[in-house]
């Protein structure tokens, strides 16, 4: 493998220094978190990179905290830490499902949640799980701090709405109501989720009095970005969760998907996966809501 | 430009000046001449470059040299430091758990890390832990056998 091209390297000690380093580094300055996407993108020259700003020396960007009405996950939190978090498992099982199938152990031990969103891969595992959990990202940039829904950050394949001096500092996920459940399912070519998804889906439901009051479905590797499946969500909302209604929503998800064919899977196979994986994610969401146990 | 890092490699404190555009893998192999760690794909897919960082297997081809600062890195050379093979290494030899040997350092280190966490992993747990490392010779059954031999479960 060829070496990385030369770049300026810095390890700022504070967020302000990091934002300043990014702002002065210009368009090709990049944040380095776990490096499992950035180093690959630099080696393959997908991303021209003049400066690497390693944010791992900045204190306060890791950890999972219970804020009562919300859960905070620091941007530098490792995927393995999310996988092992009791709190996240209780509140947002889809995120733990997604973390546990993201890449292989030696990659997962480096990968961070902030980097997963920053890379904006259409095949992201954490992206759809964050979307169905209604997560927002807190962002620090030259204009100060702001908060945006993760769902709104995705602009195109590999592209977010972040400017080149923006840094995601943490994710805020509202605590779910009673009757909430969620799940994430993906299919990759190598077993056990050791590689990028051919397709992936996350689902969340709120079940009240035996009826799905709220439903979110998000798809990965089934369009240019991780995105919501509105027709599928509408199909299930207001219905009692049965194999039949979940199946109808899963059918609708295949309509919402706009898959392409590539080295991993053909477009038609992906359309089938959209249906099958949505059904599985919905079953997992309903089961974890405690409202209905899958036979 | 060089960058000074203070790190521990195979138990020895190591203070070195590194080119910050090099990966940990390149520093280990080319600067420290620890060539037991192999480069396969260079992009995290194959796992042959695994070293242990604070006890955890990581893909060293994706880590910049600067990130080794403050860590305790173990490479395959560290396992038989005293001149005597470790239990896992002996099991690999006894079982013949390799053909070309290219993935062996990563397999041995990953199995070692697993067995430190859990003295008796079962076959599924071993497969899961080793899942990130490709063996192009297909020696997987023997590798599994070797690790299970050391595991209390395999006995
Ligand atoms: C072999 C292999 C298999 C993989 N399999 C999967 C998989 O199955 N599922 C999956 O979802 N991903 C997978 N990935 C991709 C990758 O591991 C994840 O996306 C990971 O979460 C990226 O995090 P990181 O910390 O390594 O990001 P980095 O590489 O450090 O950064 C990624 C991008 O985000 C930007 N960035 C990082 N942190 C921030 C921040 N805090 N604020 C703003 N921008 C930021 C960087 O500038 C860069 O552009 C795989 C990668 C490899 C190499």
PDB file of N, CA, C and O in Angstrom, chain A residues 1 3-7 9 11 32-36 39-40 43-44 52 54 56-57 80 83 104-107 109-110 190 194, chain B residues 1 3 19-23 26 30 39 41-45 50 56-59 61-64 66-67 128-129 131-132 134:
ATOM      1  N   UNK A   1       0.854  -1.203   0.000  1.00  0.00           N
ATOM      2  CA  UNK A   1       0.000   0.000   0.000  1.00  0.00           C
ATOM      3  C   UNK A   1       0.878   1.237   0.000  1.00  0.00           C
ATOM      4  O   UNK A   1       1.906   1.261   0.658  1.00  0.00           O
ATOM      5  N   UNK A   3       2.206   5.039   0.647  1.00  0.00           N
ATOM      6  CA  UNK A   3       2.237   5.893   1.827  1.00  0.00           C
ATOM      7  C   UNK A   3       1.269   7.041   1.680  1.00  0.00           C
ATOM      8  O   UNK A   3       0.880   7.390   0.574  1.00  0.00           O
ATOM      9  N   UNK A   4       0.980   7.645   2.801  1.00  0.00           N
ATOM     10  CA  UNK A   4       0.153   8.843   2.765  1.00  0.00           C
ATOM     11  C   UNK A   4       0.966   9.970   2.172  1.00  0.00           C
ATOM     12  O   UNK A   4       2.183  10.053   2.385  1.00  0.00           O
ATOM     13  N   UNK A   5       0.312  10.829   1.422  1.00  0.00           N
ATOM     14  CA  UNK A   5       0.988  12.041   0.956  1.00  0.00           C
ATOM     15  C   UNK A   5       1.263  12.947   2.139  1.00  0.00           C
ATOM     16  O   UNK A   5       0.593  12.854   3.160  1.00  0.00           O
ATOM     17  N   UNK A   6       2.204  13.846   1.966  1.00  0.00           N
ATOM     18  CA  UNK A   6       2.546  14.775   3.049  1.00  0.00           C
ATOM     19  C   UNK A   6       1.333  15.624   3.442  1.00  0.00           C
ATOM     20  O   UNK A   6       0.495  15.958   2.611  1.00  0.00           O
ATOM     21  N   UNK A   7       1.260  15.921   4.725  1.00  0.00           N
ATOM     22  CA  UNK A   7       0.212  16.824   5.207  1.00  0.00           C
ATOM     23  C   UNK A   7       0.718  17.454   6.493  1.00  0.00           C
ATOM     24  O   UNK A   7       1.648  16.932   7.130  1.00  0.00           O
ATOM     25  N   UNK A   9       0.318  18.228  10.368  1.00  0.00           N
ATOM     26  CA  UNK A   9      -0.312  17.444  11.423  1.00  0.00           C
ATOM     27  C   UNK A   9      -0.343  18.250  12.709  1.00  0.00           C
ATOM     28  O   UNK A   9       0.655  18.863  13.090  1.00  0.00           O
ATOM     29  N   UNK A  11      -2.125  18.412  16.911  1.00  0.00           N
ATOM     30  CA  UNK A  11      -2.899  17.797  18.004  1.00  0.00           C
ATOM     31  C   UNK A  11      -3.344  18.903  18.944  1.00  0.00           C
ATOM     32  O   UNK A  11      -2.769  19.072  20.017  1.00  0.00           O
ATOM     33  N   UNK A  32      -9.347  14.450  12.387  1.00  0.00           N
ATOM     34  CA  UNK A  32      -9.017  13.032  12.570  1.00  0.00           C
ATOM     35  C   UNK A  32      -9.603  12.556  13.891  1.00  0.00           C
ATOM     36  O   UNK A  32      -9.289  13.090  14.949  1.00  0.00           O
ATOM     37  N   UNK A  33     -10.464  11.544  13.811  1.00  0.00           N
ATOM     38  CA  UNK A  33     -10.955  10.894  15.037  1.00  0.00           C
ATOM     39  C   UNK A  33     -10.300   9.518  15.065  1.00  0.00           C
ATOM     40  O   UNK A  33      -9.092   9.415  15.255  1.00  0.00           O
ATOM     41  N   UNK A  34     -11.062   8.451  14.826  1.00  0.00           N
ATOM     42  CA  UNK A  34     -10.470   7.102  14.841  1.00  0.00           C
ATOM     43  C   UNK A  34      -9.611   6.808  13.622  1.00  0.00           C
ATOM     44  O   UNK A  34      -8.787   5.901  13.633  1.00  0.00           O
ATOM     45  N   UNK A  35      -9.835   7.539  12.540  1.00  0.00           N
ATOM     46  CA  UNK A  35      -9.029   7.369  11.331  1.00  0.00           C
ATOM     47  C   UNK A  35      -9.433   6.211  10.438  1.00  0.00           C
ATOM     48  O   UNK A  35      -8.853   6.012   9.380  1.00  0.00           O
ATOM     49  N   UNK A  36     -10.450   5.447  10.828  1.00  0.00           N
ATOM     50  CA  UNK A  36     -10.776   4.245  10.043  1.00  0.00           C
ATOM     51  C   UNK A  36     -11.449   4.573   8.711  1.00  0.00           C
ATOM     52  O   UNK A  36     -11.507   3.718   7.828  1.00  0.00           O
ATOM     53  N   UNK A  39      -8.104   7.728   7.085  1.00  0.00           N
ATOM     54  CA  UNK A  39      -6.819   7.204   6.597  1.00  0.00           C
ATOM     55  C   UNK A  39      -7.038   6.412   5.301  1.00  0.00           C
ATOM     56  O   UNK A  39      -6.251   6.496   4.364  1.00  0.00           O
ATOM     57  N   UNK A  40      -8.161   5.675   5.247  1.00  0.00           N
ATOM     58  CA  UNK A  40      -8.482   4.955   4.008  1.00  0.00           C
ATOM     59  C   UNK A  40      -8.718   5.946   2.876  1.00  0.00           C
ATOM     60  O   UNK A  40      -8.181   5.790   1.773  1.00  0.00           O
ATOM     61  N   UNK A  43      -5.385   7.320   1.790  1.00  0.00           N
ATOM     62  CA  UNK A  43      -4.558   6.347   1.055  1.00  0.00           C
ATOM     63  C   UNK A  43      -5.079   6.130  -0.355  1.00  0.00           C
ATOM     64  O   UNK A  43      -4.327   5.975  -1.296  1.00  0.00           O
ATOM     65  N   UNK A  44      -6.419   6.084  -0.473  1.00  0.00           N
ATOM     66  CA  UNK A  44      -6.998   5.832  -1.792  1.00  0.00           C
ATOM     67  C   UNK A  44      -7.183   7.134  -2.571  1.00  0.00           C
ATOM     68  O   UNK A  44      -7.697   7.121  -3.685  1.00  0.00           O
ATOM     69  N   UNK A  52      -4.157  17.506   8.789  1.00  0.00           N
ATOM     70  CA  UNK A  52      -4.908  16.586   9.642  1.00  0.00           C
ATOM     71  C   UNK A  52      -4.921  17.158  11.053  1.00  0.00           C
ATOM     72  O   UNK A  52      -3.866  17.403  11.636  1.00  0.00           O
ATOM     73  N   UNK A  54      -5.884  16.289  14.571  1.00  0.00           N
ATOM     74  CA  UNK A  54      -6.226  15.160  15.447  1.00  0.00           C
ATOM     75  C   UNK A  54      -6.906  15.715  16.695  1.00  0.00           C
ATOM     76  O   UNK A  54      -6.288  16.419  17.483  1.00  0.00           O
ATOM     77  N   UNK A  56      -8.142  14.017  19.226  1.00  0.00           N
ATOM     78  CA  UNK A  56      -8.205  13.078  20.354  1.00  0.00           C
ATOM     79  C   UNK A  56      -7.509  13.562  21.632  1.00  0.00           C
ATOM     80  O   UNK A  56      -7.655  12.943  22.676  1.00  0.00           O
ATOM     81  N   UNK A  57      -6.759  14.667  21.555  1.00  0.00           N
ATOM     82  CA  UNK A  57      -6.136  15.200  22.772  1.00  0.00           C
ATOM     83  C   UNK A  57      -7.059  16.208  23.479  1.00  0.00           C
ATOM     84  O   UNK A  57      -6.726  16.722  24.542  1.00  0.00           O
ATOM     85  N   UNK A  80     -17.036   0.478  20.169  1.00  0.00           N
ATOM     86  CA  UNK A  80     -17.042  -0.623  21.148  1.00  0.00           C
ATOM     87  C   UNK A  80     -17.662  -0.190  22.477  1.00  0.00           C
ATOM     88  O   UNK A  80     -18.274  -1.014  23.168  1.00  0.00           O
ATOM     89  N   UNK A  83     -21.377  -0.300  21.979  1.00  0.00           N
ATOM     90  CA  UNK A  83     -21.768  -1.713  21.938  1.00  0.00           C
ATOM     91  C   UNK A  83     -21.928  -2.272  23.352  1.00  0.00           C
ATOM     92  O   UNK A  83     -22.827  -3.075  23.614  1.00  0.00           O
ATOM     93  N   UNK A 104     -15.135  -4.951  11.726  1.00  0.00           N
ATOM     94  CA  UNK A 104     -14.580  -6.074  12.488  1.00  0.00           C
ATOM     95  C   UNK A 104     -13.961  -5.540  13.776  1.00  0.00           C
ATOM     96  O   UNK A 104     -13.714  -4.339  13.889  1.00  0.00           O
ATOM     97  N   UNK A 105     -13.690  -6.427  14.756  1.00  0.00           N
ATOM     98  CA  UNK A 105     -13.180  -5.925  16.041  1.00  0.00           C
ATOM     99  C   UNK A 105     -11.968  -4.984  15.952  1.00  0.00           C
ATOM    100  O   UNK A 105     -11.977  -3.938  16.617  1.00  0.00           O
ATOM    101  N   UNK A 106     -10.926  -5.273  15.151  1.00  0.00           N
ATOM    102  CA  UNK A 106      -9.771  -4.347  15.171  1.00  0.00           C
ATOM    103  C   UNK A 106     -10.051  -2.987  14.524  1.00  0.00           C
ATOM    104  O   UNK A 106      -9.268  -2.047  14.711  1.00  0.00           O
ATOM    105  N   UNK A 107     -11.124  -2.870  13.761  1.00  0.00           N
ATOM    106  CA  UNK A 107     -11.534  -1.570  13.215  1.00  0.00           C
ATOM    107  C   UNK A 107     -12.493  -0.896  14.202  1.00  0.00           C
ATOM    108  O   UNK A 107     -12.369   0.285  14.527  1.00  0.00           O
ATOM    109  N   UNK A 109     -12.594  -1.136  17.302  1.00  0.00           N
ATOM    110  CA  UNK A 109     -11.901  -0.644  18.496  1.00  0.00           C
ATOM    111  C   UNK A 109     -11.315   0.752  18.267  1.00  0.00           C
ATOM    112  O   UNK A 109     -10.955   1.435  19.218  1.00  0.00           O
ATOM    113  N   UNK A 110     -11.209   1.167  17.016  1.00  0.00           N
ATOM    114  CA  UNK A 110     -10.684   2.501  16.700  1.00  0.00           C
ATOM    115  C   UNK A 110     -11.809   3.470  16.349  1.00  0.00           C
ATOM    116  O   UNK A 110     -11.730   4.663  16.639  1.00  0.00           O
ATOM    117  N   UNK A 190     -19.337 -10.424   4.357  1.00  0.00           N
ATOM    118  CA  UNK A 190     -18.658 -11.278   5.317  1.00  0.00           C
ATOM    119  C   UNK A 190     -19.562 -11.432   6.529  1.00  0.00           C
ATOM    120  O   UNK A 190     -20.222 -10.496   6.940  1.00  0.00           O
ATOM    121  N   UNK A 194     -18.750  -8.060   9.672  1.00  0.00           N
ATOM    122  CA  UNK A 194     -17.388  -7.541   9.641  1.00  0.00           C
ATOM    123  C   UNK A 194     -17.147  -6.552   8.513  1.00  0.00           C
ATOM    124  O   UNK A 194     -16.070  -6.021   8.397  1.00  0.00           O
TER     125      UNK A 194
ATOM    126  N   UNK B   1       9.355  17.454   8.950  1.00  0.00           N
ATOM    127  CA  UNK B   1       8.926  17.673  10.333  1.00  0.00           C
ATOM    128  C   UNK B   1       8.851  16.338  11.081  1.00  0.00           C
ATOM    129  O   UNK B   1       8.346  15.359  10.548  1.00  0.00           O
ATOM    130  N   UNK B   3       7.994  14.454  15.026  1.00  0.00           N
ATOM    131  CA  UNK B   3       7.087  14.594  16.142  1.00  0.00           C
ATOM    132  C   UNK B   3       7.584  13.594  17.182  1.00  0.00           C
ATOM    133  O   UNK B   3       7.833  12.437  16.852  1.00  0.00           O
ATOM    134  N   UNK B  19       7.926  10.645  11.841  1.00  0.00           N
ATOM    135  CA  UNK B  19       7.295  11.464  10.809  1.00  0.00           C
ATOM    136  C   UNK B  19       5.783  11.291  11.030  1.00  0.00           C
ATOM    137  O   UNK B  19       5.283  10.167  10.954  1.00  0.00           O
ATOM    138  N   UNK B  20       5.059  12.378  11.344  1.00  0.00           N
ATOM    139  CA  UNK B  20       3.640  12.214  11.689  1.00  0.00           C
ATOM    140  C   UNK B  20       2.757  11.762  10.530  1.00  0.00           C
ATOM    141  O   UNK B  20       1.594  11.440  10.738  1.00  0.00           O
ATOM    142  N   UNK B  21       3.323  11.704   9.316  1.00  0.00           N
ATOM    143  CA  UNK B  21       2.502  11.209   8.202  1.00  0.00           C
ATOM    144  C   UNK B  21       2.666   9.700   8.022  1.00  0.00           C
ATOM    145  O   UNK B  21       2.110   9.122   7.094  1.00  0.00           O
ATOM    146  N   UNK B  22       3.450   9.079   8.910  1.00  0.00           N
ATOM    147  CA  UNK B  22       3.578   7.614   8.846  1.00  0.00           C
ATOM    148  C   UNK B  22       2.512   6.968   9.712  1.00  0.00           C
ATOM    149  O   UNK B  22       2.055   7.548  10.703  1.00  0.00           O
ATOM    150  N   UNK B  23       2.166   5.740   9.353  1.00  0.00           N
ATOM    151  CA  UNK B  23       1.245   4.991  10.206  1.00  0.00           C
ATOM    152  C   UNK B  23       2.048   4.254  11.278  1.00  0.00           C
ATOM    153  O   UNK B  23       3.264   4.061  11.145  1.00  0.00           O
ATOM    154  N   UNK B  26       3.939   1.447   9.774  1.00  0.00           N
ATOM    155  CA  UNK B  26       5.195   1.804   9.106  1.00  0.00           C
ATOM    156  C   UNK B  26       6.309   2.076  10.125  1.00  0.00           C
ATOM    157  O   UNK B  26       7.460   1.678   9.923  1.00  0.00           O
ATOM    158  N   UNK B  30       9.468  -0.215   9.867  1.00  0.00           N
ATOM    159  CA  UNK B  30      10.602   0.386   9.177  1.00  0.00           C
ATOM    160  C   UNK B  30      11.544   1.135  10.105  1.00  0.00           C
ATOM    161  O   UNK B  30      12.745   1.174   9.872  1.00  0.00           O
ATOM    162  N   UNK B  39       1.868  -6.050   6.651  1.00  0.00           N
ATOM    163  CA  UNK B  39       0.920  -5.212   5.931  1.00  0.00           C
ATOM    164  C   UNK B  39       0.263  -6.036   4.839  1.00  0.00           C
ATOM    165  O   UNK B  39       0.933  -6.598   3.977  1.00  0.00           O
ATOM    166  N   UNK B  41      -3.700  -5.464   3.190  1.00  0.00           N
ATOM    167  CA  UNK B  41      -4.425  -4.572   2.282  1.00  0.00           C
ATOM    168  C   UNK B  41      -4.099  -3.102   2.513  1.00  0.00           C
ATOM    169  O   UNK B  41      -4.248  -2.280   1.627  1.00  0.00           O
ATOM    170  N   UNK B  42      -3.690  -2.744   3.726  1.00  0.00           N
ATOM    171  CA  UNK B  42      -3.394  -1.340   4.034  1.00  0.00           C
ATOM    172  C   UNK B  42      -4.618  -0.487   4.290  1.00  0.00           C
ATOM    173  O   UNK B  42      -4.497   0.710   4.559  1.00  0.00           O
ATOM    174  N   UNK B  43      -5.821  -1.066   4.218  1.00  0.00           N
ATOM    175  CA  UNK B  43      -7.038  -0.273   4.427  1.00  0.00           C
ATOM    176  C   UNK B  43      -8.025  -0.932   5.413  1.00  0.00           C
ATOM    177  O   UNK B  43      -9.226  -0.714   5.333  1.00  0.00           O
ATOM    178  N   UNK B  44      -7.486  -1.717   6.324  1.00  0.00           N
ATOM    179  CA  UNK B  44      -8.321  -2.207   7.419  1.00  0.00           C
ATOM    180  C   UNK B  44      -9.176  -3.429   7.141  1.00  0.00           C
ATOM    181  O   UNK B  44      -9.847  -3.935   8.037  1.00  0.00           O
ATOM    182  N   UNK B  45      -9.148  -3.914   5.904  1.00  0.00           N
ATOM    183  CA  UNK B  45     -10.044  -5.030   5.559  1.00  0.00           C
ATOM    184  C   UNK B  45      -9.514  -6.385   6.012  1.00  0.00           C
ATOM    185  O   UNK B  45     -10.290  -7.280   6.334  1.00  0.00           O
ATOM    186  N   UNK B  50      -2.708  -6.318  12.692  1.00  0.00           N
ATOM    187  CA  UNK B  50      -3.172  -6.156  14.083  1.00  0.00           C
ATOM    188  C   UNK B  50      -2.003  -6.156  15.067  1.00  0.00           C
ATOM    189  O   UNK B  50      -1.113  -7.001  14.999  1.00  0.00           O
ATOM    190  N   UNK B  56      -5.832  -4.219  23.500  1.00  0.00           N
ATOM    191  CA  UNK B  56      -6.930  -4.421  22.539  1.00  0.00           C
ATOM    192  C   UNK B  56      -6.386  -4.521  21.106  1.00  0.00           C
ATOM    193  O   UNK B  56      -5.565  -3.697  20.708  1.00  0.00           O
ATOM    194  N   UNK B  57      -6.872  -5.497  20.330  1.00  0.00           N
ATOM    195  CA  UNK B  57      -6.412  -5.602  18.940  1.00  0.00           C
ATOM    196  C   UNK B  57      -6.882  -4.404  18.115  1.00  0.00           C
ATOM    197  O   UNK B  57      -8.065  -4.058  18.143  1.00  0.00           O
ATOM    198  N   UNK B  58      -5.948  -3.779  17.394  1.00  0.00           N
ATOM    199  CA  UNK B  58      -6.303  -2.671  16.492  1.00  0.00           C
ATOM    200  C   UNK B  58      -5.581  -2.865  15.164  1.00  0.00           C
ATOM    201  O   UNK B  58      -4.523  -3.490  15.106  1.00  0.00           O
ATOM    202  N   UNK B  59      -6.160  -2.295  14.109  1.00  0.00           N
ATOM    203  CA  UNK B  59      -5.550  -2.364  12.781  1.00  0.00           C
ATOM    204  C   UNK B  59      -4.504  -1.245  12.694  1.00  0.00           C
ATOM    205  O   UNK B  59      -4.848  -0.074  12.555  1.00  0.00           O
ATOM    206  N   UNK B  61      -2.522  -0.299  10.459  1.00  0.00           N
ATOM    207  CA  UNK B  61      -2.383   0.425   9.181  1.00  0.00           C
ATOM    208  C   UNK B  61      -3.267   1.658   9.140  1.00  0.00           C
ATOM    209  O   UNK B  61      -3.111   2.493   8.253  1.00  0.00           O
ATOM    210  N   UNK B  62      -4.220   1.769  10.079  1.00  0.00           N
ATOM    211  CA  UNK B  62      -5.150   2.907  10.059  1.00  0.00           C
ATOM    212  C   UNK B  62      -4.836   3.913  11.166  1.00  0.00           C
ATOM    213  O   UNK B  62      -5.608   4.855  11.386  1.00  0.00           O
ATOM    214  N   UNK B  63      -3.718   3.709  11.869  1.00  0.00           N
ATOM    215  CA  UNK B  63      -3.400   4.554  13.021  1.00  0.00           C
ATOM    216  C   UNK B  63      -2.187   5.414  12.677  1.00  0.00           C
ATOM    217  O   UNK B  63      -1.167   4.892  12.228  1.00  0.00           O
ATOM    218  N   UNK B  64      -2.292   6.713  12.867  1.00  0.00           N
ATOM    219  CA  UNK B  64      -1.123   7.560  12.639  1.00  0.00           C
ATOM    220  C   UNK B  64      -0.162   7.419  13.817  1.00  0.00           C
ATOM    221  O   UNK B  64      -0.571   7.189  14.961  1.00  0.00           O
ATOM    222  N   UNK B  66       1.419   9.407  15.639  1.00  0.00           N
ATOM    223  CA  UNK B  66       1.195  10.262  16.802  1.00  0.00           C
ATOM    224  C   UNK B  66       0.249   9.641  17.817  1.00  0.00           C
ATOM    225  O   UNK B  66       0.342   9.909  19.016  1.00  0.00           O
ATOM    226  N   UNK B  67      -0.652   8.793  17.344  1.00  0.00           N
ATOM    227  CA  UNK B  67      -1.630   8.188  18.253  1.00  0.00           C
ATOM    228  C   UNK B  67      -1.055   7.042  19.078  1.00  0.00           C
ATOM    229  O   UNK B  67      -1.747   6.497  19.939  1.00  0.00           O
ATOM    230  N   UNK B 128     -15.751 -15.036  16.536  1.00  0.00           N
ATOM    231  CA  UNK B 128     -16.141 -13.637  16.532  1.00  0.00           C
ATOM    232  C   UNK B 128     -14.903 -12.748  16.722  1.00  0.00           C
ATOM    233  O   UNK B 128     -14.706 -11.771  16.012  1.00  0.00           O
ATOM    234  N   UNK B 129     -14.055 -13.130  17.673  1.00  0.00           N
ATOM    235  CA  UNK B 129     -12.873 -12.317  17.957  1.00  0.00           C
ATOM    236  C   UNK B 129     -11.908 -12.300  16.772  1.00  0.00           C
ATOM    237  O   UNK B 129     -11.287 -11.280  16.477  1.00  0.00           O
ATOM    238  N   UNK B 131     -12.714 -12.713  13.682  1.00  0.00           N
ATOM    239  CA  UNK B 131     -13.471 -12.441  12.454  1.00  0.00           C
ATOM    240  C   UNK B 131     -12.891 -11.353  11.579  1.00  0.00           C
ATOM    241  O   UNK B 131     -13.182 -11.301  10.387  1.00  0.00           O
ATOM    242  N   UNK B 132     -12.079 -10.475  12.133  1.00  0.00           N
ATOM    243  CA  UNK B 132     -11.525  -9.380  11.338  1.00  0.00           C
ATOM    244  C   UNK B 132     -10.256  -9.738  10.593  1.00  0.00           C
ATOM    245  O   UNK B 132      -9.701  -8.909   9.874  1.00  0.00           O
ATOM    246  N   UNK B 134      -8.229 -12.060   7.869  1.00  0.00           N
ATOM    247  CA  UNK B 134      -8.366 -13.010   6.762  1.00  0.00           C
ATOM    248  C   UNK B 134      -7.140 -13.919   6.696  1.00  0.00           C
ATOM    249  O   UNK B 134      -6.011 -13.457   6.828  1.00  0.00           O
TER     250      UNK B 134
END
